[in-house]
Short mmCIF file of C-alpha atoms in Angstrom, two decimals:
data_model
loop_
_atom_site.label_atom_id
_atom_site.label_comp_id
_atom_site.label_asym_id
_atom_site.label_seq_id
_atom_site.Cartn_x
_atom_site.Cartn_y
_atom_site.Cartn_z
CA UNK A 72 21.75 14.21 1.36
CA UNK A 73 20.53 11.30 3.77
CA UNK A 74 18.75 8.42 2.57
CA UNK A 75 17.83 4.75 3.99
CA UNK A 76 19.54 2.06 2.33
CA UNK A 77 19.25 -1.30 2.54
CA UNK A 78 22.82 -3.38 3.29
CA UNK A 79 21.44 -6.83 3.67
CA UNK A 80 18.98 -8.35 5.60
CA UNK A 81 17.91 -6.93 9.09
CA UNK A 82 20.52 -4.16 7.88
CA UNK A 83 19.29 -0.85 7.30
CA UNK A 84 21.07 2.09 7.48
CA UNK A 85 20.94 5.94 6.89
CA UNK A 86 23.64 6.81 4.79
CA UNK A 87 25.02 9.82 2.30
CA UNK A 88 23.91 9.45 -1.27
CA UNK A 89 24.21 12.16 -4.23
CA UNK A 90 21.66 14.80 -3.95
CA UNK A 91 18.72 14.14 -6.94
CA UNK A 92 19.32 16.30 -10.03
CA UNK A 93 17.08 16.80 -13.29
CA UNK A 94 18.29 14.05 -15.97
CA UNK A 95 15.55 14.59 -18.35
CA UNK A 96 12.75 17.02 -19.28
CA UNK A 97 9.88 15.26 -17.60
CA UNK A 98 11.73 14.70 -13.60
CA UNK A 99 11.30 16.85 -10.95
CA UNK A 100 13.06 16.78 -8.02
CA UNK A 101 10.71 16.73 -4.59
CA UNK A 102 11.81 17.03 -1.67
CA UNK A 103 10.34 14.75 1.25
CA UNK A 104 8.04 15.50 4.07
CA UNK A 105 6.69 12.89 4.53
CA UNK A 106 7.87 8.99 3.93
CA UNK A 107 6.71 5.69 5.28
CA UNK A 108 7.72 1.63 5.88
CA UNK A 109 5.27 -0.53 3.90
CA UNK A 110 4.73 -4.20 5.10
CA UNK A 111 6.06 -4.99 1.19
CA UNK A 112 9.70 -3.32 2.71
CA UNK A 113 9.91 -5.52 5.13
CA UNK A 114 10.31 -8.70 2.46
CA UNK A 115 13.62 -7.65 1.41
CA UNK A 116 14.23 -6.68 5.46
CA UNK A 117 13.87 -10.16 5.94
CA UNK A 118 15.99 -11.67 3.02
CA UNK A 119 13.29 -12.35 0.92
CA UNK A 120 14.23 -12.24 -2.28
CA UNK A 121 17.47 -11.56 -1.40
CA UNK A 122 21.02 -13.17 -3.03
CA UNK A 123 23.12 -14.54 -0.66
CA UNK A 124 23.92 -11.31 1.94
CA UNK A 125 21.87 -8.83 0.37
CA UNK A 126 22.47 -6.66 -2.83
CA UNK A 127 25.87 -6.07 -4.13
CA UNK A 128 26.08 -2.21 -3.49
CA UNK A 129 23.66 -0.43 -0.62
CA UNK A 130 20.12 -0.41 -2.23
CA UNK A 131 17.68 2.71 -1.75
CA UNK A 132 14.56 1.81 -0.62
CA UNK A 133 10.49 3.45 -0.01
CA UNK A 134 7.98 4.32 -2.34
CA UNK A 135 5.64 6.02 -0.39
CA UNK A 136 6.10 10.18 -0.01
CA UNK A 137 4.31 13.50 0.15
CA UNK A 138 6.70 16.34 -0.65
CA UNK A 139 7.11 19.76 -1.58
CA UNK A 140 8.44 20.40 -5.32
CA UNK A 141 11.81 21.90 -5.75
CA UNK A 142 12.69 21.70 -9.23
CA UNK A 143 11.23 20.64 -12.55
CA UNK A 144 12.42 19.86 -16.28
CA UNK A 145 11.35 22.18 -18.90
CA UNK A 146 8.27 19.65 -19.79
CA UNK A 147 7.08 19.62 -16.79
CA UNK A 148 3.96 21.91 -16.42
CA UNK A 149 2.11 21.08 -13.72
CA UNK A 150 2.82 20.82 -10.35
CA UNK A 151 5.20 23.59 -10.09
CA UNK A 152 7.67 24.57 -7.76
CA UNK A 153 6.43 25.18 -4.27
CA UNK A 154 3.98 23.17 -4.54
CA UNK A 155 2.84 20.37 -2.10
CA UNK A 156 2.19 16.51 -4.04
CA UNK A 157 1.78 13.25 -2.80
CA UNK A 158 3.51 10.19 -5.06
CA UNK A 159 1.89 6.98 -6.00
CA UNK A 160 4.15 4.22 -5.40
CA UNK A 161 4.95 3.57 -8.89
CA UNK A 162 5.38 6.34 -11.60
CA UNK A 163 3.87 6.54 -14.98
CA UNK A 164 3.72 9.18 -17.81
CA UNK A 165 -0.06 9.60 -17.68
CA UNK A 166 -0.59 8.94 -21.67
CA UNK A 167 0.53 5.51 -22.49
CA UNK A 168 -2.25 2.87 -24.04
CA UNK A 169 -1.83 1.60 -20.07
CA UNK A 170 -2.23 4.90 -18.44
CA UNK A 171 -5.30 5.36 -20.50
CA UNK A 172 -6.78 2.25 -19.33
CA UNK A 173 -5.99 3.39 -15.45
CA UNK A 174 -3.68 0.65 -15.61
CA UNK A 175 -0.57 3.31 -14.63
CA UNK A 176 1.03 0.47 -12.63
CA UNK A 177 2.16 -1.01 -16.63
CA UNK A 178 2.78 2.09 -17.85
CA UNK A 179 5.64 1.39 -20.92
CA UNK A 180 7.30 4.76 -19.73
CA UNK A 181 7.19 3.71 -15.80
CA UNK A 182 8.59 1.99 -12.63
CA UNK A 183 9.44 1.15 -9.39
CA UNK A 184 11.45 3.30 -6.74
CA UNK A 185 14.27 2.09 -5.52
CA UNK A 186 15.25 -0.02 -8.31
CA UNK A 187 17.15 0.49 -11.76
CA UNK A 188 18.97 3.73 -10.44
CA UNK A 189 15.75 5.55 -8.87
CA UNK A 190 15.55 6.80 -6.12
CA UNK A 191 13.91 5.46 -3.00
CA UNK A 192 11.33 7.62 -1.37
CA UNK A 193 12.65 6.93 2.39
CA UNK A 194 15.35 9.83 1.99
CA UNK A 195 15.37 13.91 2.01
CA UNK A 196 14.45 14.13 -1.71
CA UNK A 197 13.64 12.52 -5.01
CA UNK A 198 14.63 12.54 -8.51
CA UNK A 199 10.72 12.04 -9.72
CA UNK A 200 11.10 10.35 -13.40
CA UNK A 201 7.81 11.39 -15.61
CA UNK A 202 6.55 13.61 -12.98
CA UNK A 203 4.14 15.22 -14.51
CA UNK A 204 2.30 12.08 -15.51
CA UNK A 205 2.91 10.87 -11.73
CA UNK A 206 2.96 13.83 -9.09
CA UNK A 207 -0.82 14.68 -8.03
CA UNK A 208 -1.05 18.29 -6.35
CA UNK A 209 -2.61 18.45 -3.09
CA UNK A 210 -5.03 21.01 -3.26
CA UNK A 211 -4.26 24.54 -1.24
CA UNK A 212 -1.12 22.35 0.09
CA UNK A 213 -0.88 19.74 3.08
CA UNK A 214 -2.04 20.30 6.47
CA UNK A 215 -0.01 18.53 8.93
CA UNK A 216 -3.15 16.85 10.70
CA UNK A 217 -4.31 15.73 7.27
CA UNK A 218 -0.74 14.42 6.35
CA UNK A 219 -1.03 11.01 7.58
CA UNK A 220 -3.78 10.65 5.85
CA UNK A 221 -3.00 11.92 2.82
CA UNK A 222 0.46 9.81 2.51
CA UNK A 223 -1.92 6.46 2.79
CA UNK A 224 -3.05 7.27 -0.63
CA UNK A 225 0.27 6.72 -2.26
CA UNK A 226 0.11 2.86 -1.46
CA UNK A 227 -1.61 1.58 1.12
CA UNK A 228 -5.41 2.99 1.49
CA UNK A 229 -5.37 2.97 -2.53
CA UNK A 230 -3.84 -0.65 -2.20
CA UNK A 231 -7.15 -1.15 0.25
CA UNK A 232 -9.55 0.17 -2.43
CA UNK A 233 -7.96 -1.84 -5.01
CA UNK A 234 -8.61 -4.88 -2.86
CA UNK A 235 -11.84 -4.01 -2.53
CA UNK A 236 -12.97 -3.33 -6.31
CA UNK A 237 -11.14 -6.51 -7.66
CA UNK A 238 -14.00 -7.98 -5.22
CA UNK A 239 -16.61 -6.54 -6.79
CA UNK A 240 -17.46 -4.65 -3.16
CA UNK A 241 -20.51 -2.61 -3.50
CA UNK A 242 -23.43 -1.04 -1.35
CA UNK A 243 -24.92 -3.88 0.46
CA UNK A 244 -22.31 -6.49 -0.06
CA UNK A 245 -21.07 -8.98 2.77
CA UNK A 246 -17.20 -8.76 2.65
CA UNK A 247 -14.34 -10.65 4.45
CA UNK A 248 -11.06 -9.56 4.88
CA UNK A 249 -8.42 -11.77 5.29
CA UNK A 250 -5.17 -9.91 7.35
CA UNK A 251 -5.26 -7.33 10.22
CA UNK A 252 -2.10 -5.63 8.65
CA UNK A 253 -2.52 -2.08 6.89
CA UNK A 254 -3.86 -3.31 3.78
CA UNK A 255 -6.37 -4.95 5.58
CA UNK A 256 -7.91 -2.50 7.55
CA UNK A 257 -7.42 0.04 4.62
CA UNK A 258 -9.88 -2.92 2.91
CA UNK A 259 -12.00 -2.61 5.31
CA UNK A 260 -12.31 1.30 5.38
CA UNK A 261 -12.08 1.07 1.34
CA UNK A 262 -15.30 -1.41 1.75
CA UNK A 263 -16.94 0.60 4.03
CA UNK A 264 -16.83 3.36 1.44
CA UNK A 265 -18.28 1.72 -0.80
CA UNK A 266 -21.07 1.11 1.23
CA UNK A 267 -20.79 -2.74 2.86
CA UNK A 268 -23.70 -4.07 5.19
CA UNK A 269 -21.57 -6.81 6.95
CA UNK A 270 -17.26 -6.40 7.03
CA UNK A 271 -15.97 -9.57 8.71
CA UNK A 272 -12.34 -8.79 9.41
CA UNK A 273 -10.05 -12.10 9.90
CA UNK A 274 -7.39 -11.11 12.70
CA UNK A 275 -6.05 -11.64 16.31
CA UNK A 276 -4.07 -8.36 16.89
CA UNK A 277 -6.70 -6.57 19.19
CA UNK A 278 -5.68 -3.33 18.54
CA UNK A 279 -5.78 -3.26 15.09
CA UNK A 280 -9.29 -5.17 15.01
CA UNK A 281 -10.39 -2.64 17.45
CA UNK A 282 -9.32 0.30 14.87
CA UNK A 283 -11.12 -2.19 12.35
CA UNK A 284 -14.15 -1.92 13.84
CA UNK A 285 -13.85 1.80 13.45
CA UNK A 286 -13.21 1.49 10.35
CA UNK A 287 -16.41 -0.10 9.73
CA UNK A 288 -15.74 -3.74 10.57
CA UNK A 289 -19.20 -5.08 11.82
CA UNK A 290 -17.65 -8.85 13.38
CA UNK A 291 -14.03 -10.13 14.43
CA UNK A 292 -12.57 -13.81 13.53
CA UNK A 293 -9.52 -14.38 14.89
CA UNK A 294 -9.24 -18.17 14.49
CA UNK A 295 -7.08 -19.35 11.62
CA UNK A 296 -6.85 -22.46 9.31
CA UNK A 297 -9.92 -24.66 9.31
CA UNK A 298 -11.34 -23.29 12.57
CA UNK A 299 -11.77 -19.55 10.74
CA UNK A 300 -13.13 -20.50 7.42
CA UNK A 301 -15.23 -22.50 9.87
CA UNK A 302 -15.92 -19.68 12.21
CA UNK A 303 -16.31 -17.51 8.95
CA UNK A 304 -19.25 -19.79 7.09
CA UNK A 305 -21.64 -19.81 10.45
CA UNK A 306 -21.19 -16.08 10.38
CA UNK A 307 -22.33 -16.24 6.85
CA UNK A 308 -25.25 -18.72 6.44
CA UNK A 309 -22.77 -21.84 5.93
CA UNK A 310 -21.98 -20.74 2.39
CA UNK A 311 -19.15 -18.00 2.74
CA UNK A 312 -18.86 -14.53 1.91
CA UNK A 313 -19.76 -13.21 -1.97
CA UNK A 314 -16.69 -10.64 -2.18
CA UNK A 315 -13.22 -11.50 0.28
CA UNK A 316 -9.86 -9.25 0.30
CA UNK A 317 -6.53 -11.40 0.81
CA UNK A 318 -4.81 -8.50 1.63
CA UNK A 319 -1.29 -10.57 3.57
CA UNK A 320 0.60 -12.53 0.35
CA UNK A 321 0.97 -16.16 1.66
CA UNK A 322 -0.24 -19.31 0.38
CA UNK A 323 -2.47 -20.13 3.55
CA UNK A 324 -4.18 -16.28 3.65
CA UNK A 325 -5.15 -17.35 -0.35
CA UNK A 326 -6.22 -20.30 1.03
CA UNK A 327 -8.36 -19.00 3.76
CA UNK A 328 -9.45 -16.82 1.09
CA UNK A 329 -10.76 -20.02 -1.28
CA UNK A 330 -12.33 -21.45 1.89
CA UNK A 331 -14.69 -18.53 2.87
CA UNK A 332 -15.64 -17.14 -0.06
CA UNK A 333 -18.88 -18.18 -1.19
CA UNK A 334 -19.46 -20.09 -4.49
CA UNK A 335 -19.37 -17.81 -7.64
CA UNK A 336 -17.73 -14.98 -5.61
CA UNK A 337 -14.51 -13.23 -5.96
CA UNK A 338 -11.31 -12.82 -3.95
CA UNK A 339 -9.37 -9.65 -4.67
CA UNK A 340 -5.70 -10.46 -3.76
CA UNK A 341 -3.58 -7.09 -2.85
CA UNK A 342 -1.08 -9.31 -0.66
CA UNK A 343 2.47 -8.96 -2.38
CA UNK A 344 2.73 -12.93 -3.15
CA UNK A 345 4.92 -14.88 -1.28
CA UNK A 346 4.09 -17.90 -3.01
CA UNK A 347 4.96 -19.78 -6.38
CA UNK A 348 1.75 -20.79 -7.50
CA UNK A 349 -2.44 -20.23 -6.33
CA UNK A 350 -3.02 -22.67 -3.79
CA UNK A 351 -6.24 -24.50 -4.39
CA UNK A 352 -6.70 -23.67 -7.89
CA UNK A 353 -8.67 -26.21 -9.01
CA UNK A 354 -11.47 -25.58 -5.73
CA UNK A 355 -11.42 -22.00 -7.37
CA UNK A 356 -12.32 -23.42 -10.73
CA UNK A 357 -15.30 -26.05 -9.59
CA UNK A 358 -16.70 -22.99 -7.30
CA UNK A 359 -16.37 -20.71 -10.23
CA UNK A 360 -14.32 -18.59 -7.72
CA UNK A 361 -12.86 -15.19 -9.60
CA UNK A 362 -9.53 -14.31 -8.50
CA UNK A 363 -8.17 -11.26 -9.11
CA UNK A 364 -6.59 -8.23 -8.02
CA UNK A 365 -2.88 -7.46 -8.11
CA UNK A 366 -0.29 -4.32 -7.80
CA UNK A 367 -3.13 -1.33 -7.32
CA UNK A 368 -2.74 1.52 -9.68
CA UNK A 369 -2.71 3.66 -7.14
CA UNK A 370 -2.12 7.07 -9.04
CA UNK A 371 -5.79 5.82 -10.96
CA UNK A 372 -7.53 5.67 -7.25
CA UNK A 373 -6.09 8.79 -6.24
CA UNK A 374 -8.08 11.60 -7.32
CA UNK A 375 -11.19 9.50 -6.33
CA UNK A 376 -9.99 8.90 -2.73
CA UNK A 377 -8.66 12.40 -2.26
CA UNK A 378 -11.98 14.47 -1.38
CA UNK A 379 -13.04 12.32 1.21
CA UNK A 380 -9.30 12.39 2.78
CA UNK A 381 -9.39 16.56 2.12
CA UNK A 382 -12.93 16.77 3.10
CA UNK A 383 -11.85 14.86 6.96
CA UNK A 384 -14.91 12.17 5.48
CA UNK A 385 -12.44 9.29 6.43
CA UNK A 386 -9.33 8.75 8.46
CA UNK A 387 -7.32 5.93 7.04
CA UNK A 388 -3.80 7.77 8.47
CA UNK A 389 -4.74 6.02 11.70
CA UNK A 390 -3.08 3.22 10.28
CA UNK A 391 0.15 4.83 11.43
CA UNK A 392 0.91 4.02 14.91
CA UNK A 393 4.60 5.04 15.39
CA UNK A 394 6.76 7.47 13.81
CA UNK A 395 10.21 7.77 13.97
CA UNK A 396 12.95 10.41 12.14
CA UNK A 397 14.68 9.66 9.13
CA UNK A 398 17.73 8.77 11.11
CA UNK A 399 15.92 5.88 13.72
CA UNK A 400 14.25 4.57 10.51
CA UNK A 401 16.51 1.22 11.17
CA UNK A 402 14.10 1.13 14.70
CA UNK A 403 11.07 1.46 12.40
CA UNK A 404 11.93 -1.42 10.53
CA UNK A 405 12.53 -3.52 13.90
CA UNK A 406 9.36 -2.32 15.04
CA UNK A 407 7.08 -3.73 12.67
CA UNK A 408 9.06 -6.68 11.86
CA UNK A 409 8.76 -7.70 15.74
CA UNK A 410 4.94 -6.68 15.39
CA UNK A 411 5.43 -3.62 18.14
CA UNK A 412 4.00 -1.53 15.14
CA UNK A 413 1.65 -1.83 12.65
CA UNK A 414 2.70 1.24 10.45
CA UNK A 415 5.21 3.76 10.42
CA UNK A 416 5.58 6.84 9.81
CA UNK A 417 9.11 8.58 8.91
CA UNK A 418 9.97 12.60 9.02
CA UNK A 419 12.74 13.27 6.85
#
């Protein structure tokens, strides 16, 4: 079967791989509708992380996919074959200490895609380790208008919520959100939800802060550095917001974080860090600034999210802006690594 792999930076490629087979009880194999390119991807794109030209043999990556299950191991009850699931972008048994604390993302029995011998979702199908603890159905299947939708839930809308309850976001709050990227606007949907007065999205991309103010964002900022968290603190009485969403990964977007929250507020940090240490640490502790946040468990937000997705109640698919087949996903990754997409969307 085909499947993207990643060579070495700015070098991906759709290549042949092994098609997925069962290797234990609990997998399933799935095969893919519906795949995406997460901002995170495009570290490893880049270099980041990278030794020397990129990884010894061809590395699968993506680990965001709705599909259609194909096979499953004899402990595998539910879903069954035929039926139509979406993937969280980690898997997890379901019953570990972890799992019971809706902490799937450290599940003892879990992982990654794309790494230790899984497979990578950005391909025609997927070996699915512990699937039954991971695979959530999709209730009388997928429609096709409601797929876009529906695939946010696997990272980046749940990644949004996640952002948004590490900030303690709640009806009434005033809420900043620091990055125009997906996450970001997902935060600002996810805050929205949860029933916001005042959204302040931080970003100069026009187009997306236009879809953020669908989304629910009430005011724009798109000065950085000292002139936003200026621009920021008149919009909010001179003392900052109470709850803020970093939602980018870089030292200065926690740092614009610090500067507009307000004193005895919290910052929920999504952004996959690109940074060694929290900048500003010691302004956190004097403000009695919470930081939290981290890798969302996204297969704990799911089954919350889903209605309102099923139900047509919110939209956050419109993230998506391009799509491209499996074989021009090396285009997709130029795209939004040259910024001429926000999100894309690949059909397998």
């Amino acid at each position: 079967m085909k499947a993207t792999l990643l060579h070495g930076p700015k070098d991906i490629r759709v290549g042949e791989v092994p098609d997925p087979t069962l290797r234990e009880s609990t997998d399933a194999i799935v095969r893919v509708t519906h795949a995406c390119i997460c901002g995170s991807d495009l570290w490893p794109y880049r270099g980041v992380g990278l030794d020397g030209d990129g990884p010894a043999e061809p590395q699968r990556i993506g680990h965001e996919f709705l599909g259609v299950v194909e096979e499953t191991g004899s402990d595998v009850n539910s879903p069954q074959r035929g039926e139509v699931v979406v993937s969280p972008f980690t898997f997890s048994d379901g019953n570990c200490e972890f799992c019971d604390d809706g902490l799937h993302t450290s599940c003892v029995n879990g992982g990654m895609w794309g790494s230790d011998g899984v497979d990578g979702g950005q391909g025609e199908a997927v070996r699915v380790p512990q699937a039954e603890g991971t695979l959530v159905r999709l209730p009388g299947g997928s429609d096709e208008a409601l797929s876009a939708s529906l695939l946010t839930l696997s990272d980046v809308f749940s990644t949004g919520h996640h952002a948004a309850v590490s900030a303690s976001v709640k009806r009434g709050s005033t809420v900043v959100v620091v990055g125009d990227g997906a996450v970001g606007l997902s935060g600002v949907l996810a805050s929205a939800r949860l029933g916001a007065d005042r959204i302040v999205i931080m970003g100069r991309h026009t187009p997306r802060t236009d879809l953020a103010r669908r989304f629910g964002a009430t005011d724009v900022v798109p000065e950085r550095g000292a002139e936003g968290i200026e621009r920021v603190r008149e919009l909010t009485g001179g003392h900052g917001a109470p709850h803020v969403l970093e939602c980018v990964g870089t030292d200065d977007s926690l740092a614009t974080a610090v500067g507009v929250v307000r004193d005895g507020g919290a910052i929920g940090r999504v952004g996959a860090p690109t940074y060694a240490s929290i900048p500003q640490s010691a302004e956190a502790f004097f403000r009695n600034v919470t930081i939290s946040g981290g890798v969302a468990p996204a297969r704990n937000y799911i089954p919350e999210l889903l209605p309102d997705v099923l139900e047509g109640r919110l939209q956050p698919g419109l993230v998506f802006d391009k799509a491209v087949g499996l074989d021009d996903v090396a285009d997709g990754y130029r795209a939004m690594h040259e910024r001429e997409a926000l999100k894309v969307l690949v059909r397998p």
